[in-house]
Amino acid sequence: MTTHRCEVLVIGSGPGGATVAALLAEAGRDVTLVEEGPDLRIDSAPSYSLAEMDQKYRNGGLNTTFGRTQVTYLEGRCVGGASEINAALYHRPHPETLAGWARDHGIEQMSMEALLPYFQDIEQQLHVHRRAEGLSPASRRIVQGAQALSWRHTEIERFWRYQGEGPRGRRQSMSETMVPRARAAGARVHADTRIQRLLLRGRRVEGAVGRKAGPDGGRVRYQADRVVLAAGAVQSPLLLRRSGLRRNVGDNLRLHPMIRIAARFDQPVNDPSFGVPVQQVEEFKPEITLGGSHSSQPHIALWLGRQVPDRRALMERWDHIGVFYVAVQGQGRGTIRALPLLDQPLVRYDLGARDLELLGTGLQHLGRLLFAAGARQLMSPVEGRPPIERPADLGQLSDLPPGGAIAVSTIHLFSSLPMGQDPSKSATDSYGKAHGFDNLWVQDASLLPSSPGVNPQGLIMAIVRRNVAKMLSDG
Amino acid sequence: MHPVPPALSAAARAAVAARLRPTLAQLVRDVVADELDGEVHVPAATEVLLRRIAGMAPHLGVGMVGLTLLFDASCRPMGGPYHRLPADARARVLDRWRALPGPLASWAVFYEKMGVFAWWAVCEEAQHGDHGEVRP
């Protein structure tokens, strides 16, 4: 077994872990950042391709929750984590969301006023920008529909750098930003290394053990003065449960359930060179968000479904079809449990009646939007139902059946180790320090007490920056 | 140390893949029947499906393999395995599985969706050489 010694061990290199590693290394700490997945360039594979799914997604992108209605979910598994595979969309949350967390969970320093300096830092350092190259045809359709219905809409900013990067710019994932900063400040990055268990002794964590993959692989042991867990909302509670911690660990998983629809127009709406559409309808936020999805040929074929007549003819004009989505705030709850003999978790999520109701309402809104934008045909997201060709038929979308007849997915998972001041209801304190431990922190999406209703990466990074400031001020 | 079960040997994995391959290839042909021109891209899409199943979490992947074998076995009374049945019988057996409860219906939906996705992804790769867009 190879043994490594460091002052701070950070487990997971996504937006939480990479931020912690960079800030602590820049503050002079001796940091080792461990990542289960490989260390790859941002352009090692085309976006949303099979190659990217093989390289950067956990289990090739095929993960699902158990429950009456299954929810498929994605996790990044590479240096940079989810920031390497998401659409790089940036939001500040609604101030009331933060105020509600402070009020309901007793979280200190949780307000827009308290977090504003951290949001501003992120926006400046990670080049949060609107698109410089204009809106895609699909985004313009969202604008057209929203304007026709007098609904509020906006262009979502992205982590994107344009200066010196050519007309299309370059996404600012963690492998492009915080990980290089961490390295420049002296942090070591150990990729291809899965941590399997924390080494606990009383109120302290003394390190971790795991396994490095590859020809030079084998068992590894880390000895550390402090451990920061940032492996994401599924893997972080899984590791704690495997290490013997149970209380409020993996009991409160929340997510943003999403349903997609393929819509056919008379004119081309689909130019994959623009990437994911950046327009969102604001009218129903934070409960319901409407927007556009990646719409390559395989994704369109997927969402056309088996019930469309003559898919071949539709696919010959695939550039006339776009994929759009409804995402809702998510009222259901889930759990994460370790399975005997297996290194992957059992994830359960109960998509509640309120979630189905919101998704149904959102689908009707999305249908109205798309017809107002000129759509001729919407492919029903309900298995076995025919396409919808008239706004008058949108009512059928309000009645979503539970079970396997609808394809629900998510890319936003959180709240599995919620922060809060009451140890009986939370896993960490207001700053991510694990209850009952002197030197163990959680710094990732697991901390959010509930669904924020917006793309969460910016929020997670802001909270983590705040928490690191607290760690440093506390010594 | 958390116990991790030993992976199947390469020979065992190859044997499982060889057993599944004809069934998955026929499922691909059937779910993209509208678009299909001969055998183009079917072998590559079949390999994509095999790779996806192999990459699943073990508790899901083992289930997918088991259900696929069960599906094939259920075709025996009709003269199967699946890939040797005539088209109308294959359509009937797939319809029957879609109507079954829980994971059995999910199994059918998985192949319908992933079969279509894999075939079109291979088509796109063949058209563009690199799946199209390269994230800048």
XYZ file of C-alpha atoms in Angstrom:
611
model
C 0.000 0.000 0.000
C 1.268 3.462 -0.911
C 0.908 6.074 1.820
C 0.626 9.812 1.184
C 0.813 12.501 3.821
C -0.784 15.948 3.520
C -2.226 18.716 5.647
C -5.578 18.831 3.819
C -7.072 15.951 1.852
C -9.822 17.046 -0.544
C -11.908 14.190 -1.947
C -13.593 15.084 -5.231
C -12.560 17.699 -7.791
C -15.876 19.164 -8.972
C -16.928 22.775 -8.343
C -16.807 22.270 -4.560
C -13.580 20.308 -4.224
C -11.617 22.215 -6.860
C -12.588 25.506 -5.218
C -11.547 24.295 -1.769
C -8.244 22.950 -3.094
C -7.376 26.162 -4.926
C -8.274 28.507 -2.076
C -6.567 26.475 0.642
C -3.431 25.909 -1.459
C -3.272 29.621 -2.219
C -3.541 30.261 1.513
C -0.395 28.197 1.999
C -1.914 24.880 3.023
C -0.410 21.600 1.875
C -3.277 20.153 -0.188
C -3.849 16.870 -1.985
C -6.878 16.741 -4.279
C -8.070 13.207 -5.018
C -10.393 12.398 -7.911
C -11.843 9.024 -8.799
C -12.010 9.737 -12.546
C -9.332 10.500 -15.122
C -7.518 13.784 -15.688
C -8.592 14.886 -19.179
C -8.518 18.003 -21.279
C -11.821 19.831 -21.689
C -11.728 19.002 -25.409
C -10.710 15.365 -25.023
C -14.053 14.357 -26.546
C -16.855 16.201 -28.347
C -19.632 17.437 -26.083
C -22.476 14.988 -25.434
C -20.818 12.337 -27.609
C -20.531 8.647 -26.825
C -16.813 9.192 -26.305
C -17.473 11.894 -23.720
C -19.988 9.683 -21.943
C -17.406 6.904 -21.801
C -14.636 9.184 -20.584
C -16.276 11.621 -18.199
C -19.665 10.297 -17.013
C -20.107 7.864 -14.155
C -21.331 4.549 -15.535
C -21.429 5.969 -19.039
C -24.313 8.235 -18.016
C -26.647 5.395 -17.106
C -27.647 5.886 -13.481
C -31.158 5.624 -12.188
C -33.000 6.047 -8.947
C -35.315 3.396 -7.622
C -38.892 4.244 -6.807
C -42.270 4.163 -8.456
C -41.108 6.610 -11.122
C -37.456 6.151 -11.974
C -35.321 9.243 -12.424
C -32.201 8.888 -14.537
C -29.344 11.071 -13.359
C -25.893 12.095 -14.516
C -22.701 12.449 -12.521
C -19.358 13.669 -13.785
C -16.489 11.329 -13.060
C -13.279 13.087 -14.079
C -11.061 15.899 -12.854
C -13.447 18.852 -12.717
C -16.501 16.687 -12.053
C -19.880 17.923 -13.207
C -18.424 21.206 -14.474
C -16.807 19.242 -17.321
C -20.108 17.909 -18.671
C -22.767 20.478 -17.814
C -23.896 23.457 -19.879
C -21.857 25.915 -17.764
C -24.984 27.935 -16.930
C -24.617 30.394 -14.063
C -27.294 31.722 -11.742
C -27.458 33.649 -8.585
C -30.275 32.113 -6.529
C -33.401 33.990 -5.568
C -32.671 35.946 -2.339
C -35.781 34.451 -0.741
C -34.341 30.948 -1.204
C -31.322 31.919 0.894
C -33.434 33.743 3.460
C -35.658 30.671 3.763
C -32.643 28.447 4.431
C -31.424 30.833 7.128
C -34.865 30.964 8.711
C -35.870 27.309 8.452
C -32.504 25.669 9.117
C -30.841 28.239 11.345
C -27.940 28.652 8.917
C -25.627 31.528 9.780
C -24.503 34.067 7.195
C -26.970 32.758 4.612
C -28.351 35.703 2.700
C -27.729 37.390 -0.610
C -25.981 40.181 1.240
C -23.602 37.738 2.925
C -22.903 35.764 -0.242
C -22.728 38.689 -2.662
C -18.934 39.173 -2.456
C -18.442 35.496 -3.248
C -20.816 35.606 -6.215
C -18.985 38.664 -7.505
C -15.622 36.927 -7.138
C -16.850 33.910 -9.081
C -18.374 36.046 -11.811
C -15.121 37.909 -12.293
C -12.665 35.045 -11.917
C -14.577 32.473 -13.924
C -15.578 34.935 -16.663
C -19.346 34.714 -16.280
C -20.661 36.137 -19.556
C -23.574 36.305 -21.882
C -22.974 34.781 -25.279
C -20.833 36.968 -27.504
C -21.850 35.110 -30.647
C -25.601 35.782 -30.453
C -28.526 33.488 -29.772
C -29.015 30.102 -31.372
C -32.122 29.488 -33.504
C -33.641 27.437 -30.658
C -33.005 30.244 -28.165
C -34.637 32.704 -30.538
C -37.721 30.462 -30.621
C -37.925 30.576 -26.835
C -37.744 34.359 -26.992
C -40.404 34.440 -29.719
C -42.785 32.262 -27.729
C -42.226 34.121 -24.462
C -42.757 37.497 -26.117
C -45.975 36.292 -27.781
C -47.272 35.209 -24.361
C -45.849 38.224 -22.491
C -43.835 35.917 -20.254
C -40.611 37.023 -18.588
C -37.543 35.394 -20.079
C -33.814 35.892 -19.906
C -30.512 34.798 -21.309
C -28.629 32.767 -18.740
C -24.990 33.694 -18.345
C -22.323 31.053 -18.602
C -18.882 30.290 -17.212
C -17.245 31.237 -20.494
C -14.099 33.035 -21.533
C -13.942 34.963 -24.792
C -10.746 36.977 -24.492
C -8.069 35.336 -26.594
C -10.154 32.215 -27.223
C -11.568 32.860 -30.709
C -15.142 33.690 -31.683
C -16.730 30.753 -29.853
C -14.868 31.301 -26.596
C -13.983 28.539 -24.162
C -16.007 27.126 -21.311
C -14.537 27.695 -17.884
C -14.870 24.336 -16.223
C -12.873 23.397 -13.146
C -10.169 21.720 -15.241
C -9.668 25.109 -16.930
C -9.826 27.280 -13.819
C -9.693 26.139 -10.217
C -7.718 22.933 -10.708
C -4.856 24.739 -12.502
C -4.968 27.379 -9.766
C -4.687 24.676 -7.126
C -1.758 23.083 -8.943
C -0.038 26.445 -9.411
C -0.292 26.992 -5.671
C 1.355 23.655 -4.959
C -1.585 21.284 -4.556
C -1.083 17.713 -5.733
C -3.824 16.217 -7.911
C -4.257 12.446 -7.718
C -6.620 11.315 -10.482
C -7.923 7.773 -11.068
C -8.056 7.212 -7.312
C -11.256 6.138 -5.600
C -11.494 6.713 -1.880
C -13.317 3.805 -0.288
C -13.384 4.644 3.398
C -12.475 7.409 5.824
C -10.269 6.555 8.780
C -12.199 7.738 11.832
C -11.062 7.899 15.436
C -13.417 9.515 17.909
C -14.072 13.097 16.858
C -11.293 13.071 14.297
C -10.750 11.758 10.808
C -7.158 10.679 10.357
C -7.217 10.128 6.613
C -8.674 7.768 4.075
C -7.967 4.600 2.182
C -8.760 3.824 -1.399
C -7.556 2.318 -4.608
C -5.723 3.802 -7.563
C -6.745 2.450 -10.956
C -4.442 1.620 -13.831
C -1.225 -0.289 -14.370
C 0.538 1.497 -11.521
C -2.518 1.122 -9.328
C -3.120 -0.510 -6.013
C -4.251 0.372 -2.526
C -3.479 3.854 -1.267
C -3.647 5.446 2.133
C -3.817 9.152 2.922
C -2.882 10.628 6.289
C -4.233 14.131 6.742
C -4.797 16.743 9.421
C -8.064 17.762 7.797
C -10.368 16.059 5.313
C -12.775 17.855 3.014
C -15.388 15.678 1.356
C -16.581 17.058 -2.000
C -17.560 14.044 -4.066
C -21.069 15.226 -4.890
C -24.558 14.630 -3.569
C -24.484 10.889 -4.224
C -20.888 9.865 -3.584
C -20.235 12.015 -0.490
C -22.982 10.449 1.648
C -22.104 7.037 0.242
C -18.526 7.397 1.471
C -19.676 8.551 4.897
C -22.100 5.648 5.224
C -19.373 3.206 4.172
C -17.211 4.739 6.854
C -19.835 4.007 9.469
C -21.614 7.389 9.743
C -25.407 7.234 9.519
C -27.066 10.154 11.256
C -28.649 12.490 8.684
C -26.363 10.985 6.057
C -28.037 10.340 2.719
C -31.567 10.710 4.103
C -32.642 13.926 2.398
C -31.688 13.731 -1.275
C -33.379 16.419 -3.349
C -33.219 17.029 -7.075
C -34.671 19.000 -9.949
C -36.860 16.563 -11.932
C -36.863 17.301 -15.654
C -38.905 16.131 -18.644
C -37.967 16.810 -22.261
C -40.068 17.277 -25.370
C -39.032 17.213 -29.021
C -40.794 19.887 -31.083
C -40.985 20.097 -34.883
C -41.024 23.442 -36.678
C -41.473 24.450 -40.322
C -38.111 26.198 -40.349
C -34.691 25.033 -39.151
C -34.310 25.599 -35.404
C -31.341 23.458 -34.704
C -27.713 24.466 -35.109
C -25.586 22.207 -32.882
C -22.582 24.491 -33.264
C -24.306 26.828 -30.786
C -24.437 24.203 -28.065
C -27.161 24.239 -25.418
C -29.717 27.075 -25.773
C -29.199 29.728 -23.108
C -32.648 31.277 -22.941
C -34.930 30.353 -20.059
C -38.483 31.405 -19.250
C -38.503 33.197 -15.907
C -42.244 33.523 -15.538
C -42.751 30.450 -13.349
C -39.449 30.318 -11.432
C -38.342 29.053 -9.024
C -40.947 26.287 -9.103
C -40.869 25.732 -12.862
C -38.127 26.472 -15.405
C -38.547 26.164 -19.183
C -35.583 26.033 -21.541
C -33.810 24.255 -24.374
C -31.651 21.132 -24.386
C -28.796 19.807 -26.448
C -30.339 18.659 -29.736
C -27.960 16.468 -31.701
C -29.371 13.773 -33.971
C -29.181 10.948 -31.420
C -30.808 13.092 -28.749
C -33.614 14.092 -31.105
C -34.190 10.483 -32.127
C -34.269 9.527 -28.465
C -36.943 12.080 -27.597
C -39.060 11.493 -30.681
C -40.016 8.213 -29.068
C -41.365 5.092 -30.653
C -44.908 6.370 -31.122
C -44.148 8.972 -33.786
C -45.235 7.939 -37.234
C -42.428 7.835 -39.830
C -39.422 8.733 -37.705
C -37.228 8.384 -40.790
C -38.954 11.316 -42.524
C -38.713 13.401 -39.359
C -35.025 12.627 -38.963
C -34.292 13.600 -42.564
C -35.197 17.121 -41.434
C -33.709 16.837 -37.974
C -32.568 20.462 -38.084
C -36.270 21.419 -37.943
C -36.593 19.731 -34.547
C -35.420 20.974 -31.179
C -35.462 19.392 -27.736
C -36.850 21.534 -24.914
C -37.333 20.881 -21.217
C -39.361 21.525 -18.115
C -37.470 21.400 -14.839
C -39.231 21.736 -11.500
C -37.972 22.543 -8.059
C -38.603 19.071 -6.721
C -40.655 18.408 -3.620
C -39.875 14.712 -3.284
C -37.104 13.185 -1.190
C -34.694 10.365 -1.676
C -32.129 8.290 0.140
C -28.636 7.035 -0.593
C -27.550 3.727 0.850
C -24.430 1.593 0.598
C -24.978 -1.885 -0.798
C -23.191 -4.901 0.658
C -20.289 -6.087 -1.483
C -20.800 -3.350 -4.083
C -19.010 -0.022 -4.409
C -21.996 1.838 -5.840
C -25.056 3.071 -3.988
C -28.724 2.318 -4.044
C -30.396 5.657 -4.705
C -34.112 5.918 -4.024
C -36.252 8.923 -4.877
C -39.963 9.320 -4.412
C -41.279 11.538 -7.155
C -44.246 12.907 -5.266
C -47.690 13.844 -6.470
C -46.715 17.509 -6.239
C -43.716 16.886 -8.522
C -45.935 15.208 -11.108
C -48.437 18.034 -10.839
C -45.722 20.656 -11.349
C -44.182 18.734 -14.241
C -47.612 18.449 -15.866
C -48.267 22.160 -15.410
C -44.805 22.934 -16.725
C -45.327 20.764 -19.783
C -48.510 22.626 -20.590
C -46.637 25.927 -20.255
C -43.851 24.576 -22.451
C -46.377 23.425 -25.038
C -47.986 26.864 -25.124
C -44.565 28.456 -25.469
C -43.541 26.214 -28.352
C -46.804 26.577 -30.266
C -46.551 30.353 -29.792
C -43.022 30.073 -31.215
C -44.286 28.337 -34.344
C -44.021 24.645 -33.457
C -46.179 22.358 -35.597
C -45.910 19.163 -33.593
C -44.881 18.212 -30.063
C -43.846 14.645 -29.353
C -45.653 13.511 -26.225
C -43.325 12.660 -23.364
C -45.818 10.022 -22.245
C -45.033 6.571 -23.585
C -47.632 5.431 -26.115
C -49.389 8.765 -26.586
C -49.482 10.330 -30.078
C -47.876 13.669 -30.959
C -49.750 16.863 -30.046
C -50.585 19.083 -32.993
C -52.974 21.679 -31.519
C -52.723 23.874 -28.441
C -56.215 22.699 -27.524
C -54.795 19.218 -26.893
C -52.180 20.339 -24.385
C -54.523 19.506 -21.520
C -53.535 15.838 -21.793
C -50.096 16.786 -20.486
C -51.524 17.766 -17.121
C -52.290 14.137 -16.378
C -48.889 12.482 -16.092
C -49.011 8.856 -15.044
C -46.580 7.696 -12.365
C -44.360 4.790 -13.269
C -42.314 4.046 -16.347
C -44.525 5.787 -18.919
C -42.662 9.086 -18.550
C -38.939 9.659 -18.869
C -37.861 11.810 -15.928
C -34.218 12.776 -15.599
C -32.040 15.156 -13.634
C -28.608 16.689 -13.701
C -29.033 18.565 -10.402
C -28.857 16.565 -7.169
C -28.277 17.975 -3.681
C -29.262 18.086 0.004
C -28.035 14.622 0.946
C -25.837 16.066 3.754
C -27.732 19.234 4.584
C -26.165 22.023 6.596
C -27.910 23.510 9.603
C -27.269 24.359 13.210
C -29.449 21.582 14.668
C -27.479 18.295 14.688
C -30.700 16.350 14.966
C -31.812 17.623 11.549
C -28.600 18.273 9.647
C -25.298 16.597 8.820
C -23.033 19.649 9.087
C -22.992 23.037 10.711
C -23.628 26.290 8.852
C -20.208 26.117 7.188
C -20.025 22.471 6.183
C -18.184 21.154 9.248
C -19.529 17.682 10.014
C -21.438 17.516 13.291
C -19.470 15.594 15.876
C -16.088 16.021 14.177
C -13.244 18.450 14.688
C -11.555 18.125 11.302
C -14.061 16.813 8.735
C -15.899 19.082 6.300
C -18.373 18.581 3.466
C -18.128 21.117 0.623
C -20.365 20.231 -2.303
C -23.978 20.166 -3.472
C -24.869 17.844 -0.597
C -24.917 20.866 1.712
C -27.874 22.700 0.162
C -30.831 22.278 2.519
C -33.346 21.995 -0.322
C -33.757 22.446 -4.058
C -32.664 25.939 -5.118
C -34.724 25.987 -8.310
C -31.822 27.267 -10.438
C -28.678 25.771 -11.985
C -26.734 25.239 -8.760
C -23.038 25.380 -9.690
C -22.565 29.094 -8.998
C -24.432 28.811 -5.705
C -22.369 25.824 -4.590
C -19.131 27.625 -5.412
C -20.248 30.749 -3.541
C -21.198 28.796 -0.433
C -17.925 26.871 -0.564
C -15.920 30.087 -0.852
C -17.752 31.424 2.180
C -17.046 28.204 4.064
C -13.359 28.202 3.151
C -13.094 31.770 4.432
C -14.532 30.504 7.718
C -12.123 27.546 7.792
C -9.183 29.871 7.298
C -10.362 32.428 9.846
C -10.842 29.643 12.396
C -7.288 28.458 11.718
C -11.712 -2.022 3.699
C -15.009 -2.160 1.881
C -15.132 -5.423 0.000
C -15.345 -5.040 -3.765
C -16.316 -8.184 -5.630
C -13.742 -9.313 -8.134
C -14.580 -8.373 -11.704
C -15.531 -11.138 -14.079
C -12.601 -12.557 -15.943
C -12.038 -11.360 -19.495
C -13.122 -14.766 -20.781
C -16.365 -14.659 -18.772
C -17.123 -11.121 -19.978
C -16.520 -12.188 -23.562
C -18.808 -15.178 -23.133
C -21.617 -13.011 -21.734
C -21.179 -10.501 -24.552
C -21.244 -13.269 -27.157
C -24.450 -14.616 -25.638
C -26.163 -11.197 -25.645
C -24.868 -9.871 -28.970
C -27.396 -11.490 -31.386
C -30.336 -10.435 -29.206
C -29.128 -6.857 -28.839
C -28.358 -6.590 -32.559
C -31.893 -7.699 -33.363
C -33.326 -5.250 -30.832
C -31.355 -2.450 -32.520
C -32.679 -3.503 -35.950
C -36.231 -3.561 -34.617
C -36.202 -0.227 -32.796
C -34.690 1.637 -35.763
C -36.656 -0.308 -38.375
C -38.000 2.974 -39.802
C -34.539 4.308 -40.481
C -32.597 1.157 -41.189
C -30.822 0.494 -44.487
C -29.538 -3.059 -44.318
C -27.002 -3.725 -41.619
C -25.357 -0.324 -41.709
C -24.247 0.698 -38.205
C -26.063 -2.186 -36.479
C -22.872 -3.963 -35.319
C -21.368 -0.709 -34.015
C -24.593 0.267 -32.227
C -24.766 -3.209 -30.705
C -21.269 -2.789 -29.316
C -22.323 0.565 -27.846
C -25.159 -1.175 -26.003
C -22.848 -3.895 -24.746
C -20.400 -1.271 -23.534
C -23.175 0.653 -21.784
C -24.404 -2.450 -19.967
C -20.858 -3.353 -18.968
C -20.390 0.175 -17.614
C -23.523 0.197 -15.468
C -23.416 -0.061 -11.718
C -23.229 -3.786 -10.951
C -26.659 -3.977 -9.347
C -28.156 -2.499 -12.534
C -25.884 -4.194 -15.067
C -26.374 -7.666 -13.649
C -30.106 -7.043 -13.715
C -29.982 -5.944 -17.349
C -28.043 -9.044 -18.342
C -30.400 -11.280 -16.377
C -33.516 -9.700 -17.842
C -32.098 -9.932 -21.355
C -31.465 -13.626 -20.872
C -34.955 -14.026 -19.398
C -36.399 -12.151 -22.360
C -34.636 -14.492 -24.747
C -35.814 -17.508 -22.776
C -39.388 -16.235 -22.953
C -39.115 -16.413 -26.741
C -38.351 -20.157 -26.716
C -41.983 -21.327 -26.682
C -42.543 -19.225 -29.818
C -39.583 -20.808 -31.612
C -36.934 -18.351 -30.356
C -34.405 -17.085 -29.351
C -35.548 -13.569 -30.135
C -33.302 -12.969 -33.114
C -34.596 -16.092 -34.859
C -38.286 -15.167 -34.533
C -40.177 -13.690 -37.490
C -40.838 -9.949 -37.377
C -44.483 -10.218 -36.291
C -43.583 -12.530 -33.414
C -40.791 -10.198 -32.319
C -43.204 -7.269 -32.297
C -45.676 -9.277 -30.210
C -43.110 -10.310 -27.638
C -41.801 -6.748 -27.286
C -45.352 -5.439 -26.880
C -45.965 -8.066 -24.232
C -42.885 -7.005 -22.280
C -43.856 -3.336 -22.469
C -47.103 -4.206 -20.732
C -45.423 -6.140 -17.913
C -44.989 -4.519 -14.509
C -41.986 -2.713 -13.065
C -38.493 -3.602 -14.202
C -39.683 -5.803 -17.053
C -41.370 -2.872 -18.791
C -38.385 -0.671 -17.905
C -36.143 -3.216 -19.600
C -38.118 -2.899 -22.855
C -38.141 0.908 -22.656
C -34.386 0.922 -22.010
C -33.642 -0.949 -25.220
C -36.086 1.091 -27.247
C -34.489 4.327 -26.129
C -30.860 3.264 -25.938
C -31.087 1.269 -29.172
C -32.316 4.337 -31.033
C -29.808 6.610 -29.311
C -26.876 4.296 -29.970
C -27.739 3.770 -33.621
C -28.122 7.486 -34.294
C -24.984 8.290 -32.336
C -23.032 5.878 -34.511
C -24.643 7.397 -37.625
C -23.651 10.865 -36.476
C -20.127 9.735 -35.779
C -19.935 8.251 -39.258
C -21.219 11.494 -40.797
C -18.961 13.838 -38.922
C -16.098 11.615 -37.998
C -16.156 13.038 -34.497
C -19.816 13.209 -33.416
C -20.187 16.806 -34.592
C -19.753 19.676 -32.215
C -16.503 20.062 -30.408
C -16.918 22.040 -27.235
C -14.559 24.960 -27.631
